[in-house]
Amino acid sequence: MSSQWFVGVDIGGTTIKLAIIDTYGEIITKWEIPTNTEEEGKKIPEEISSAIFSKIAEIDASREQLAGIGVGAPGFIDMETGLIYQAVNIGWTNFPLKDLLEAETGLPVVVDNDANLAALGEMWRGAGEGARNLLAVTLGTGVGGGVIANGQILHGVNGMAGEIGHITSIAQGGALCNCGKTGCLETIASATGIARIATEKLQNYPESELAKIFNQVGKLTAKDVFDNAKSEEPLSLEVINEISFYLGLAIANLANALNPEKIVLGGGVSKAGDFLLNSIQKHFETFALPRVVEGANIAIATLGNDAGVIGAVWLVKQKTNK
Ligand code: ZN
């Protein structure tokens, strides 16, 4: 019999990423379909199922080769039952994703939070290099994360473990967060937060490159900040130092509790690369215990958009013992 394959699915608000992946985590083929949010997203399981089986036919494989499906979804999820309590972007409320997809495909399905699966993906085939104690921090439009302890995702009592973006960084005041609190890490270290902090500092640097961009375009982005930091523009450097301070502090506090081997930074903001990494490392070393610093390696994520589907397959592979 030919080797066993798995399907990784990563459901986002606008697209669903799919991949057929072998037992070693190598992608055989990957593709995307649009997320159909009509009728509160109720057609999604059927559309995922038909996307998988058309692909299997297209690549001349057989259904029997598939051993299971791992699915990453946004929102609040019951990992045992695969029930999505709520996923606002998609329209799901109390949606039995696991049961519906199992009924459509006849295959075992495992569902977990998308940020957790990205952490597992990096652990298995990415910057985590197999580290069984790993902290993943995703710096994108928001700040997300995943904690892996002894090779398993830490979910907590009701699925909220790893909500790193809502660590309070500024105890009093600070900007309002989407969660309703103020001063969350996400209000500082997300792409949105970086742009906001740079804009607020413009008045102190009226002659800066960033001020010129702001005057021309009417706004700043995180990318503007990182691009100008490369030419050592003082305002950009000040912004990056500030966000690295809060990131280094939050990561050090987490690391003092969790003692991870790898700390993996992913998401769009992490594309700033070594410059950001070195700055975070410096502040991390200030706040973490020396033995914690010694044990931990901070690295930029390497799987990009594939982390979610690869992590989903790792999980279903574990659960099906294949
Ligand atoms: Zn928050």
PDB file of C-alpha atoms and ligand atoms in Angstrom:
ATOM      1  CA  MET A   1       0.000   0.000   0.000  1.00  0.00           C
ATOM      2  CA  SER A   2       1.208   3.497  -0.760  1.00  0.00           C
ATOM      3  CA  SER A   3       2.033   5.813   2.119  1.00  0.00           C
ATOM      4  CA  GLN A   4      -0.608   7.510   4.234  1.00  0.00           C
ATOM      5  CA  TRP A   5      -1.563  11.157   3.651  1.00  0.00           C
ATOM      6  CA  PHE A   6      -3.409  13.741   5.727  1.00  0.00           C
ATOM      7  CA  VAL A   7      -5.307  16.907   4.878  1.00  0.00           C
ATOM      8  CA  GLY A   8      -4.506  20.195   6.613  1.00  0.00           C
ATOM      9  CA  VAL A   9      -7.167  22.914   6.513  1.00  0.00           C
ATOM     10  CA  ASP A  10      -6.741  26.493   7.743  1.00  0.00           C
ATOM     11  CA  ILE A  11     -10.016  28.432   7.749  1.00  0.00           C
ATOM     12  CA  GLY A  12      -9.685  32.213   7.570  1.00  0.00           C
ATOM     13  CA  GLY A  13     -12.208  35.011   7.120  1.00  0.00           C
ATOM     14  CA  THR A  14     -11.654  35.331   3.356  1.00  0.00           C
ATOM     15  CA  THR A  15      -9.864  32.155   2.215  1.00  0.00           C
ATOM     16  CA  ILE A  16      -9.563  28.544   3.291  1.00  0.00           C
ATOM     17  CA  LYS A  17      -6.080  27.088   2.823  1.00  0.00           C
ATOM     18  CA  LEU A  18      -5.875  23.367   2.125  1.00  0.00           C
ATOM     19  CA  ALA A  19      -2.923  21.019   1.758  1.00  0.00           C
ATOM     20  CA  ILE A  20      -2.353  17.312   1.320  1.00  0.00           C
ATOM     21  CA  ILE A  21       0.610  16.426   3.496  1.00  0.00           C
ATOM     22  CA  ASP A  22       2.517  13.214   4.060  1.00  0.00           C
ATOM     23  CA  THR A  23       3.361  11.586   7.367  1.00  0.00           C
ATOM     24  CA  TYR A  24       6.682  13.481   7.574  1.00  0.00           C
ATOM     25  CA  GLY A  25       5.042  16.885   7.177  1.00  0.00           C
ATOM     26  CA  GLU A  26       6.012  17.355   3.528  1.00  0.00           C
ATOM     27  CA  ILE A  27       3.388  19.163   1.452  1.00  0.00           C
ATOM     28  CA  ILE A  28       2.276  17.048  -1.553  1.00  0.00           C
ATOM     29  CA  THR A  29       0.034  19.796  -2.901  1.00  0.00           C
ATOM     30  CA  LYS A  30      -1.622  22.938  -1.531  1.00  0.00           C
ATOM     31  CA  TRP A  31      -4.373  25.252  -2.742  1.00  0.00           C
ATOM     32  CA  GLU A  32      -7.014  27.713  -1.545  1.00  0.00           C
ATOM     33  CA  ILE A  33     -10.760  28.188  -1.866  1.00  0.00           C
ATOM     34  CA  PRO A  34     -12.773  31.288  -0.914  1.00  0.00           C
ATOM     35  CA  THR A  35     -14.520  31.243   2.483  1.00  0.00           C
ATOM     36  CA  ASN A  36     -18.242  31.175   1.799  1.00  0.00           C
ATOM     37  CA  THR A  37     -19.719  33.207   4.664  1.00  0.00           C
ATOM     38  CA  GLU A  38     -23.247  33.195   3.164  1.00  0.00           C
ATOM     39  CA  GLU A  39     -25.972  31.743   5.417  1.00  0.00           C
ATOM     40  CA  GLU A  40     -23.720  32.000   8.502  1.00  0.00           C
ATOM     41  CA  GLY A  41     -21.046  29.871   6.843  1.00  0.00           C
ATOM     42  CA  LYS A  42     -23.148  26.695   6.848  1.00  0.00           C
ATOM     43  CA  LYS A  43     -21.926  25.479   3.427  1.00  0.00           C
ATOM     44  CA  ILE A  44     -18.254  25.483   4.473  1.00  0.00           C
ATOM     45  CA  PRO A  45     -17.972  21.787   5.535  1.00  0.00           C
ATOM     46  CA  GLU A  46     -19.530  20.634   2.250  1.00  0.00           C
ATOM     47  CA  GLU A  47     -17.247  22.931   0.228  1.00  0.00           C
ATOM     48  CA  ILE A  48     -14.121  21.751   2.074  1.00  0.00           C
ATOM     49  CA  SER A  49     -15.129  18.134   1.445  1.00  0.00           C
ATOM     50  CA  SER A  50     -15.717  18.609  -2.279  1.00  0.00           C
ATOM     51  CA  ALA A  51     -12.468  20.622  -2.595  1.00  0.00           C
ATOM     52  CA  ILE A  52     -10.533  17.706  -1.037  1.00  0.00           C
ATOM     53  CA  PHE A  53     -12.098  14.982  -3.176  1.00  0.00           C
ATOM     54  CA  SER A  54     -11.780  16.944  -6.445  1.00  0.00           C
ATOM     55  CA  LYS A  55      -8.098  17.458  -5.662  1.00  0.00           C
ATOM     56  CA  ILE A  56      -7.625  13.749  -4.921  1.00  0.00           C
ATOM     57  CA  ALA A  57      -9.175  12.911  -8.305  1.00  0.00           C
ATOM     58  CA  GLU A  58      -7.120  15.612 -10.034  1.00  0.00           C
ATOM     59  CA  ILE A  59      -3.794  14.242  -8.759  1.00  0.00           C
ATOM     60  CA  ASP A  60      -4.868  10.657  -9.523  1.00  0.00           C
ATOM     61  CA  ALA A  61      -4.728   9.531  -5.909  1.00  0.00           C
ATOM     62  CA  SER A  62      -7.259   7.400  -4.049  1.00  0.00           C
ATOM     63  CA  ARG A  63      -9.498   8.366  -1.119  1.00  0.00           C
ATOM     64  CA  GLU A  64      -8.127   5.396   0.836  1.00  0.00           C
ATOM     65  CA  GLN A  65      -4.776   7.154   1.071  1.00  0.00           C
ATOM     66  CA  LEU A  66      -6.262   9.843   3.331  1.00  0.00           C
ATOM     67  CA  ALA A  67      -6.021   9.055   7.054  1.00  0.00           C
ATOM     68  CA  GLY A  68      -7.612  12.158   8.548  1.00  0.00           C
ATOM     69  CA  ILE A  69      -8.225  15.889   8.427  1.00  0.00           C
ATOM     70  CA  GLY A  70      -6.779  18.514  10.777  1.00  0.00           C
ATOM     71  CA  VAL A  71      -8.578  21.854  10.817  1.00  0.00           C
ATOM     72  CA  GLY A  72      -7.534  25.230  12.200  1.00  0.00           C
ATOM     73  CA  ALA A  73     -10.351  27.691  12.774  1.00  0.00           C
ATOM     74  CA  PRO A  74     -10.537  31.168  14.276  1.00  0.00           C
ATOM     75  CA  GLY A  75     -12.608  31.905  17.357  1.00  0.00           C
ATOM     76  CA  PHE A  76     -13.531  30.039  20.509  1.00  0.00           C
ATOM     77  CA  ILE A  77     -13.489  26.258  20.115  1.00  0.00           C
ATOM     78  CA  ASP A  78     -14.249  23.209  22.257  1.00  0.00           C
ATOM     79  CA  MET A  79     -11.277  21.009  21.329  1.00  0.00           C
ATOM     80  CA  GLU A  80     -12.907  17.765  22.558  1.00  0.00           C
ATOM     81  CA  THR A  81     -16.104  18.070  20.527  1.00  0.00           C
ATOM     82  CA  GLY A  82     -14.826  20.279  17.696  1.00  0.00           C
ATOM     83  CA  LEU A  83     -17.678  22.698  18.334  1.00  0.00           C
ATOM     84  CA  ILE A  84     -17.013  26.323  17.397  1.00  0.00           C
ATOM     85  CA  TYR A  85     -18.711  28.445  20.050  1.00  0.00           C
ATOM     86  CA  GLN A  86     -18.245  31.593  18.054  1.00  0.00           C
ATOM     87  CA  ALA A  87     -16.256  32.718  15.028  1.00  0.00           C
ATOM     88  CA  VAL A  88     -17.383  36.247  14.271  1.00  0.00           C
ATOM     89  CA  ASN A  89     -15.556  36.614  10.904  1.00  0.00           C
ATOM     90  CA  ILE A  90     -17.259  33.535   9.525  1.00  0.00           C
ATOM     91  CA  GLY A  91     -20.688  33.821  11.127  1.00  0.00           C
ATOM     92  CA  TRP A  92     -20.570  30.592  13.145  1.00  0.00           C
ATOM     93  CA  THR A  93     -22.280  30.283  16.520  1.00  0.00           C
ATOM     94  CA  ASN A  94     -22.339  26.847  18.219  1.00  0.00           C
ATOM     95  CA  PHE A  95     -21.290  25.291  14.924  1.00  0.00           C
ATOM     96  CA  PRO A  96     -20.441  21.532  15.094  1.00  0.00           C
ATOM     97  CA  LEU A  97     -17.580  21.736  12.580  1.00  0.00           C
ATOM     98  CA  LYS A  98     -15.946  18.411  13.467  1.00  0.00           C
ATOM     99  CA  ASP A  99     -19.199  16.391  13.269  1.00  0.00           C
ATOM    100  CA  LEU A 100     -20.306  18.010  10.007  1.00  0.00           C
ATOM    101  CA  LEU A 101     -16.950  17.559   8.292  1.00  0.00           C
ATOM    102  CA  GLU A 102     -16.698  13.931   9.478  1.00  0.00           C
ATOM    103  CA  ALA A 103     -20.177  13.265   8.088  1.00  0.00           C
ATOM    104  CA  GLU A 104     -19.251  14.875   4.743  1.00  0.00           C
ATOM    105  CA  THR A 105     -15.909  13.100   4.308  1.00  0.00           C
ATOM    106  CA  GLY A 106     -16.111   9.868   6.311  1.00  0.00           C
ATOM    107  CA  LEU A 107     -12.678  10.731   7.740  1.00  0.00           C
ATOM    108  CA  PRO A 108     -11.613  11.497  11.326  1.00  0.00           C
ATOM    109  CA  VAL A 109     -11.443  15.264  11.919  1.00  0.00           C
ATOM    110  CA  VAL A 110      -9.572  17.189  14.610  1.00  0.00           C
ATOM    111  CA  VAL A 111     -10.226  20.904  15.170  1.00  0.00           C
ATOM    112  CA  ASP A 112      -8.137  23.432  17.083  1.00  0.00           C
ATOM    113  CA  ASN A 113      -7.514  27.157  17.206  1.00  0.00           C
ATOM    114  CA  ASP A 114      -5.565  28.481  14.194  1.00  0.00           C
ATOM    115  CA  ALA A 115      -2.879  30.219  16.281  1.00  0.00           C
ATOM    116  CA  ASN A 116      -2.219  27.003  18.256  1.00  0.00           C
ATOM    117  CA  LEU A 117      -1.856  25.009  15.050  1.00  0.00           C
ATOM    118  CA  ALA A 118       0.591  27.532  13.608  1.00  0.00           C
ATOM    119  CA  ALA A 119       2.678  27.007  16.771  1.00  0.00           C
ATOM    120  CA  LEU A 120       2.556  23.215  16.274  1.00  0.00           C
ATOM    121  CA  GLY A 121       3.527  23.625  12.612  1.00  0.00           C
ATOM    122  CA  GLU A 122       6.600  25.660  13.544  1.00  0.00           C
ATOM    123  CA  MET A 123       7.456  23.100  16.238  1.00  0.00           C
ATOM    124  CA  TRP A 124       7.296  20.186  13.787  1.00  0.00           C
ATOM    125  CA  ARG A 125       8.745  21.497  10.551  1.00  0.00           C
ATOM    126  CA  GLY A 126       9.721  25.155  11.108  1.00  0.00           C
ATOM    127  CA  ALA A 127      11.908  27.343  13.313  1.00  0.00           C
ATOM    128  CA  GLY A 128      10.985  25.241  16.377  1.00  0.00           C
ATOM    129  CA  GLU A 129      13.141  22.358  15.081  1.00  0.00           C
ATOM    130  CA  GLY A 130      11.248  19.829  17.148  1.00  0.00           C
ATOM    131  CA  ALA A 131      11.518  21.722  20.474  1.00  0.00           C
ATOM    132  CA  ARG A 132       8.921  20.239  22.832  1.00  0.00           C
ATOM    133  CA  ASN A 133       8.692  23.394  24.940  1.00  0.00           C
ATOM    134  CA  LEU A 134       7.940  26.280  22.660  1.00  0.00           C
ATOM    135  CA  LEU A 135       6.355  29.695  22.788  1.00  0.00           C
ATOM    136  CA  ALA A 136       4.993  31.105  19.517  1.00  0.00           C
ATOM    137  CA  VAL A 137       4.168  34.788  19.173  1.00  0.00           C
ATOM    138  CA  THR A 138       2.364  35.982  16.045  1.00  0.00           C
ATOM    139  CA  LEU A 139       2.802  39.663  15.240  1.00  0.00           C
ATOM    140  CA  GLY A 140       0.259  40.627  12.590  1.00  0.00           C
ATOM    141  CA  THR A 141      -2.731  42.965  12.534  1.00  0.00           C
ATOM    142  CA  GLY A 142      -3.194  41.627  16.060  1.00  0.00           C
ATOM    143  CA  VAL A 143      -0.866  39.747  18.412  1.00  0.00           C
ATOM    144  CA  GLY A 144      -1.583  36.042  18.881  1.00  0.00           C
ATOM    145  CA  GLY A 145       0.237  33.123  20.321  1.00  0.00           C
ATOM    146  CA  GLY A 146       0.475  29.510  21.244  1.00  0.00           C
ATOM    147  CA  VAL A 147       2.148  27.690  24.108  1.00  0.00           C
ATOM    148  CA  ILE A 148       3.474  24.160  23.639  1.00  0.00           C
ATOM    149  CA  ALA A 149       4.515  22.340  26.807  1.00  0.00           C
ATOM    150  CA  ASN A 150       5.984  18.820  26.632  1.00  0.00           C
ATOM    151  CA  GLY A 151       4.986  18.631  22.963  1.00  0.00           C
ATOM    152  CA  GLN A 152       1.307  19.383  23.619  1.00  0.00           C
ATOM    153  CA  ILE A 153      -0.688  22.571  23.082  1.00  0.00           C
ATOM    154  CA  LEU A 154      -1.623  24.211  26.364  1.00  0.00           C
ATOM    155  CA  HIS A 155      -5.359  24.994  26.159  1.00  0.00           C
ATOM    156  CA  GLY A 156      -6.161  25.941  29.749  1.00  0.00           C
ATOM    157  CA  VAL A 157      -9.512  25.284  31.427  1.00  0.00           C
ATOM    158  CA  ASN A 158     -11.646  26.838  28.701  1.00  0.00           C
ATOM    159  CA  GLY A 159      -9.391  27.246  25.691  1.00  0.00           C
ATOM    160  CA  MET A 160      -7.960  30.673  26.471  1.00  0.00           C
ATOM    161  CA  ALA A 161      -4.292  29.748  27.073  1.00  0.00           C
ATOM    162  CA  GLY A 162      -1.845  31.537  24.779  1.00  0.00           C
ATOM    163  CA  GLU A 163      -3.765  34.821  24.453  1.00  0.00           C
ATOM    164  CA  ILE A 164      -0.442  36.621  24.555  1.00  0.00           C
ATOM    165  CA  GLY A 165      -1.780  39.711  22.787  1.00  0.00           C
ATOM    166  CA  HIS A 166      -3.862  40.601  25.807  1.00  0.00           C
ATOM    167  CA  ILE A 167      -1.094  40.613  28.371  1.00  0.00           C
ATOM    168  CA  THR A 168      -1.401  44.011  30.009  1.00  0.00           C
ATOM    169  CA  SER A 169       1.764  45.940  29.177  1.00  0.00           C
ATOM    170  CA  ILE A 170       0.735  49.401  30.296  1.00  0.00           C
ATOM    171  CA  ALA A 171      -0.987  49.043  33.651  1.00  0.00           C
ATOM    172  CA  GLN A 172      -2.683  52.421  33.667  1.00  0.00           C
ATOM    173  CA  GLY A 173      -3.960  54.182  30.569  1.00  0.00           C
ATOM    174  CA  GLY A 174      -2.635  52.923  27.269  1.00  0.00           C
ATOM    175  CA  ALA A 175      -4.609  52.544  24.053  1.00  0.00           C
ATOM    176  CA  LEU A 176      -7.986  50.789  23.872  1.00  0.00           C
ATOM    177  CA  CYS A 177      -7.787  47.163  22.688  1.00  0.00           C
ATOM    178  CA  ASN A 178     -10.366  45.201  20.632  1.00  0.00           C
ATOM    179  CA  CYS A 179     -10.981  43.065  23.749  1.00  0.00           C
ATOM    180  CA  GLY A 180     -12.285  46.094  25.672  1.00  0.00           C
ATOM    181  CA  LYS A 181      -9.280  46.503  27.991  1.00  0.00           C
ATOM    182  CA  THR A 182      -6.584  49.139  27.615  1.00  0.00           C
ATOM    183  CA  GLY A 183      -2.801  48.796  27.415  1.00  0.00           C
ATOM    184  CA  CYS A 184      -2.752  45.240  25.961  1.00  0.00           C
ATOM    185  CA  LEU A 185       0.445  44.093  24.195  1.00  0.00           C
ATOM    186  CA  GLU A 186      -1.600  43.975  20.979  1.00  0.00           C
ATOM    187  CA  THR A 187      -2.162  47.754  21.122  1.00  0.00           C
ATOM    188  CA  ILE A 188       1.638  48.193  20.988  1.00  0.00           C
ATOM    189  CA  ALA A 189       3.299  45.357  19.073  1.00  0.00           C
ATOM    190  CA  SER A 190       0.756  44.706  16.282  1.00  0.00           C
ATOM    191  CA  ALA A 191       1.096  46.340  12.860  1.00  0.00           C
ATOM    192  CA  THR A 192      -1.704  48.706  13.880  1.00  0.00           C
ATOM    193  CA  GLY A 193      -0.006  49.524  17.187  1.00  0.00           C
ATOM    194  CA  ILE A 194       3.354  50.231  15.547  1.00  0.00           C
ATOM    195  CA  ALA A 195       1.749  52.633  13.057  1.00  0.00           C
ATOM    196  CA  ARG A 196      -0.140  54.371  15.872  1.00  0.00           C
ATOM    197  CA  ILE A 197       2.967  54.833  18.047  1.00  0.00           C
ATOM    198  CA  ALA A 198       4.981  56.197  15.096  1.00  0.00           C
ATOM    199  CA  THR A 199       2.187  58.652  14.233  1.00  0.00           C
ATOM    200  CA  GLU A 200       1.976  59.872  17.835  1.00  0.00           C
ATOM    201  CA  LYS A 201       5.718  60.607  17.860  1.00  0.00           C
ATOM    202  CA  LEU A 202       5.712  62.589  14.598  1.00  0.00           C
ATOM    203  CA  GLN A 203       5.385  65.934  16.369  1.00  0.00           C
ATOM    204  CA  ASN A 204       8.812  65.396  17.987  1.00  0.00           C
ATOM    205  CA  TYR A 205      10.373  64.628  14.599  1.00  0.00           C
ATOM    206  CA  PRO A 206       8.846  67.099  12.103  1.00  0.00           C
ATOM    207  CA  GLU A 207      11.816  66.764   9.693  1.00  0.00           C
ATOM    208  CA  SER A 208      11.930  62.934   9.690  1.00  0.00           C
ATOM    209  CA  GLU A 209      11.423  60.661   6.673  1.00  0.00           C
ATOM    210  CA  LEU A 210       8.332  59.253   8.366  1.00  0.00           C
ATOM    211  CA  ALA A 211       6.914  62.798   8.692  1.00  0.00           C
ATOM    212  CA  LYS A 212       7.457  63.278   4.930  1.00  0.00           C
ATOM    213  CA  ILE A 213       5.624  60.033   4.185  1.00  0.00           C
ATOM    214  CA  PHE A 214       2.823  61.011   6.542  1.00  0.00           C
ATOM    215  CA  ASN A 215       2.468  64.416   4.876  1.00  0.00           C
ATOM    216  CA  GLN A 216       2.328  62.811   1.419  1.00  0.00           C
ATOM    217  CA  VAL A 217       0.128  59.781   2.094  1.00  0.00           C
ATOM    218  CA  GLY A 218      -1.823  60.874   5.170  1.00  0.00           C
ATOM    219  CA  LYS A 219      -0.908  57.805   7.238  1.00  0.00           C
ATOM    220  CA  LEU A 220       1.969  55.541   8.304  1.00  0.00           C
ATOM    221  CA  THR A 221       2.298  51.755   8.258  1.00  0.00           C
ATOM    222  CA  ALA A 222       4.488  49.356  10.256  1.00  0.00           C
ATOM    223  CA  LYS A 223       6.350  48.658   7.017  1.00  0.00           C
ATOM    224  CA  ASP A 224       7.259  52.374   6.705  1.00  0.00           C
ATOM    225  CA  VAL A 225       8.742  52.198  10.197  1.00  0.00           C
ATOM    226  CA  PHE A 226      10.848  49.094   9.457  1.00  0.00           C
ATOM    227  CA  ASP A 227      11.964  50.349   6.020  1.00  0.00           C
ATOM    228  CA  ASN A 228      13.244  53.595   7.530  1.00  0.00           C
ATOM    229  CA  ALA A 229      14.891  51.826  10.435  1.00  0.00           C
ATOM    230  CA  LYS A 230      17.249  50.201   7.918  1.00  0.00           C
ATOM    231  CA  SER A 231      18.702  53.644   7.163  1.00  0.00           C
ATOM    232  CA  GLU A 232      18.837  54.280  10.931  1.00  0.00           C
ATOM    233  CA  GLU A 233      16.277  57.037  10.947  1.00  0.00           C
ATOM    234  CA  PRO A 234      16.003  58.160  14.620  1.00  0.00           C
ATOM    235  CA  LEU A 235      12.190  58.153  14.821  1.00  0.00           C
ATOM    236  CA  SER A 236      11.928  54.621  13.386  1.00  0.00           C
ATOM    237  CA  LEU A 237      14.640  53.400  15.748  1.00  0.00           C
ATOM    238  CA  GLU A 238      12.821  54.937  18.711  1.00  0.00           C
ATOM    239  CA  VAL A 239       9.550  53.217  17.742  1.00  0.00           C
ATOM    240  CA  ILE A 240      11.212  49.830  17.269  1.00  0.00           C
ATOM    241  CA  ASN A 241      13.065  50.154  20.542  1.00  0.00           C
ATOM    242  CA  GLU A 242       9.784  50.931  22.308  1.00  0.00           C
ATOM    243  CA  ILE A 243       7.817  48.007  20.871  1.00  0.00           C
ATOM    244  CA  SER A 244      10.788  45.650  21.411  1.00  0.00           C
ATOM    245  CA  PHE A 245      10.915  46.733  25.038  1.00  0.00           C
ATOM    246  CA  TYR A 246       7.291  45.677  25.627  1.00  0.00           C
ATOM    247  CA  LEU A 247       7.671  42.495  23.581  1.00  0.00           C
ATOM    248  CA  GLY A 248      10.910  41.578  25.360  1.00  0.00           C
ATOM    249  CA  LEU A 249       9.265  42.206  28.738  1.00  0.00           C
ATOM    250  CA  ALA A 250       6.155  40.128  27.938  1.00  0.00           C
ATOM    251  CA  ILE A 251       8.174  37.279  26.432  1.00  0.00           C
ATOM    252  CA  ALA A 252      10.598  37.287  29.390  1.00  0.00           C
ATOM    253  CA  ASN A 253       7.732  37.070  31.892  1.00  0.00           C
ATOM    254  CA  LEU A 254       6.190  34.199  29.947  1.00  0.00           C
ATOM    255  CA  ALA A 255       9.555  32.487  29.624  1.00  0.00           C
ATOM    256  CA  ASN A 256      10.239  32.813  33.370  1.00  0.00           C
ATOM    257  CA  ALA A 257       7.025  30.834  33.912  1.00  0.00           C
ATOM    258  CA  LEU A 258       7.326  28.347  31.028  1.00  0.00           C
ATOM    259  CA  ASN A 259      11.105  27.906  30.494  1.00  0.00           C
ATOM    260  CA  PRO A 260      10.801  27.320  26.712  1.00  0.00           C
ATOM    261  CA  GLU A 261      13.576  26.018  24.474  1.00  0.00           C
ATOM    262  CA  LYS A 262      12.360  27.988  21.447  1.00  0.00           C
ATOM    263  CA  ILE A 263      10.536  31.288  21.119  1.00  0.00           C
ATOM    264  CA  VAL A 264       9.268  31.667  17.567  1.00  0.00           C
ATOM    265  CA  LEU A 265       8.168  35.044  16.219  1.00  0.00           C
ATOM    266  CA  GLY A 266       5.789  34.859  13.252  1.00  0.00           C
ATOM    267  CA  GLY A 267       3.257  36.990  11.382  1.00  0.00           C
ATOM    268  CA  GLY A 268       3.700  39.920   9.000  1.00  0.00           C
ATOM    269  CA  VAL A 269       5.602  42.145  11.456  1.00  0.00           C
ATOM    270  CA  SER A 270       8.232  39.416  11.981  1.00  0.00           C
ATOM    271  CA  LYS A 271       9.304  39.936   8.349  1.00  0.00           C
ATOM    272  CA  ALA A 272      11.296  42.881   9.745  1.00  0.00           C
ATOM    273  CA  GLY A 273      13.806  40.111  10.522  1.00  0.00           C
ATOM    274  CA  ASP A 274      17.058  40.275  12.444  1.00  0.00           C
ATOM    275  CA  PHE A 275      16.780  43.938  13.254  1.00  0.00           C
ATOM    276  CA  LEU A 276      13.617  43.381  15.293  1.00  0.00           C
ATOM    277  CA  LEU A 277      14.879  40.049  16.629  1.00  0.00           C
ATOM    278  CA  ASN A 278      18.107  41.548  18.026  1.00  0.00           C
ATOM    279  CA  SER A 279      16.250  44.395  19.661  1.00  0.00           C
ATOM    280  CA  ILE A 280      13.762  42.003  21.332  1.00  0.00           C
ATOM    281  CA  GLN A 281      16.623  39.705  22.408  1.00  0.00           C
ATOM    282  CA  LYS A 282      18.342  42.604  24.199  1.00  0.00           C
ATOM    283  CA  HIS A 283      15.245  43.475  26.250  1.00  0.00           C
ATOM    284  CA  PHE A 284      14.420  39.792  26.815  1.00  0.00           C
ATOM    285  CA  GLU A 285      17.842  39.306  28.406  1.00  0.00           C
ATOM    286  CA  THR A 286      17.190  42.230  30.747  1.00  0.00           C
ATOM    287  CA  PHE A 287      13.970  40.742  32.134  1.00  0.00           C
ATOM    288  CA  ALA A 288      14.396  36.951  31.965  1.00  0.00           C
ATOM    289  CA  LEU A 289      16.330  34.899  34.505  1.00  0.00           C
ATOM    290  CA  PRO A 290      19.861  34.026  33.323  1.00  0.00           C
ATOM    291  CA  ARG A 291      19.162  30.269  33.157  1.00  0.00           C
ATOM    292  CA  VAL A 292      15.937  30.956  31.246  1.00  0.00           C
ATOM    293  CA  VAL A 293      17.902  33.099  28.748  1.00  0.00           C
ATOM    294  CA  GLU A 294      20.519  30.351  28.457  1.00  0.00           C
ATOM    295  CA  GLY A 295      17.895  27.740  27.592  1.00  0.00           C
ATOM    296  CA  ALA A 296      15.858  29.813  25.157  1.00  0.00           C
ATOM    297  CA  ASN A 297      16.545  30.557  21.542  1.00  0.00           C
ATOM    298  CA  ILE A 298      14.481  33.300  19.864  1.00  0.00           C
ATOM    299  CA  ALA A 299      13.965  32.766  16.130  1.00  0.00           C
ATOM    300  CA  ILE A 300      11.854  34.090  13.266  1.00  0.00           C
ATOM    301  CA  ALA A 301       9.170  31.664  11.982  1.00  0.00           C
ATOM    302  CA  THR A 302      10.097  29.907   8.739  1.00  0.00           C
ATOM    303  CA  LEU A 303       6.867  28.311   7.459  1.00  0.00           C
ATOM    304  CA  GLY A 304       4.940  31.505   6.655  1.00  0.00           C
ATOM    305  CA  ASN A 305       1.348  30.765   5.608  1.00  0.00           C
ATOM    306  CA  ASP A 306       1.952  26.996   5.626  1.00  0.00           C
ATOM    307  CA  ALA A 307       2.380  26.793   9.416  1.00  0.00           C
ATOM    308  CA  GLY A 308      -1.361  26.343  10.055  1.00  0.00           C
ATOM    309  CA  VAL A 309      -1.956  23.431   7.644  1.00  0.00           C
ATOM    310  CA  ILE A 310       1.235  21.659   8.721  1.00  0.00           C
ATOM    311  CA  GLY A 311       0.333  22.030  12.428  1.00  0.00           C
ATOM    312  CA  ALA A 312      -3.202  20.785  11.699  1.00  0.00           C
ATOM    313  CA  VAL A 313      -1.742  17.633  10.178  1.00  0.00           C
ATOM    314  CA  TRP A 314       0.631  17.104  13.103  1.00  0.00           C
ATOM    315  CA  LEU A 315      -2.397  17.171  15.420  1.00  0.00           C
ATOM    316  CA  VAL A 316      -4.585  14.775  13.419  1.00  0.00           C
ATOM    317  CA  LYS A 317      -1.593  12.465  12.977  1.00  0.00           C
ATOM    318  CA  GLN A 318      -1.193  12.322  16.785  1.00  0.00           C
ATOM    319  CA  LYS A 319      -4.907  11.817  17.420  1.00  0.00           C
ATOM    320  CA  THR A 320      -5.279   9.045  14.844  1.00  0.00           C
ATOM    321  CA  ASN A 321      -1.957   7.395  15.797  1.00  0.00           C
ATOM    322  CA  LYS A 322      -1.068   7.051  12.142  1.00  0.00           C
TER     323      LYS A 322
HETATM  324 ZN    ZN B   1      -6.748  43.184  24.636  1.00  0.00          ZN
END
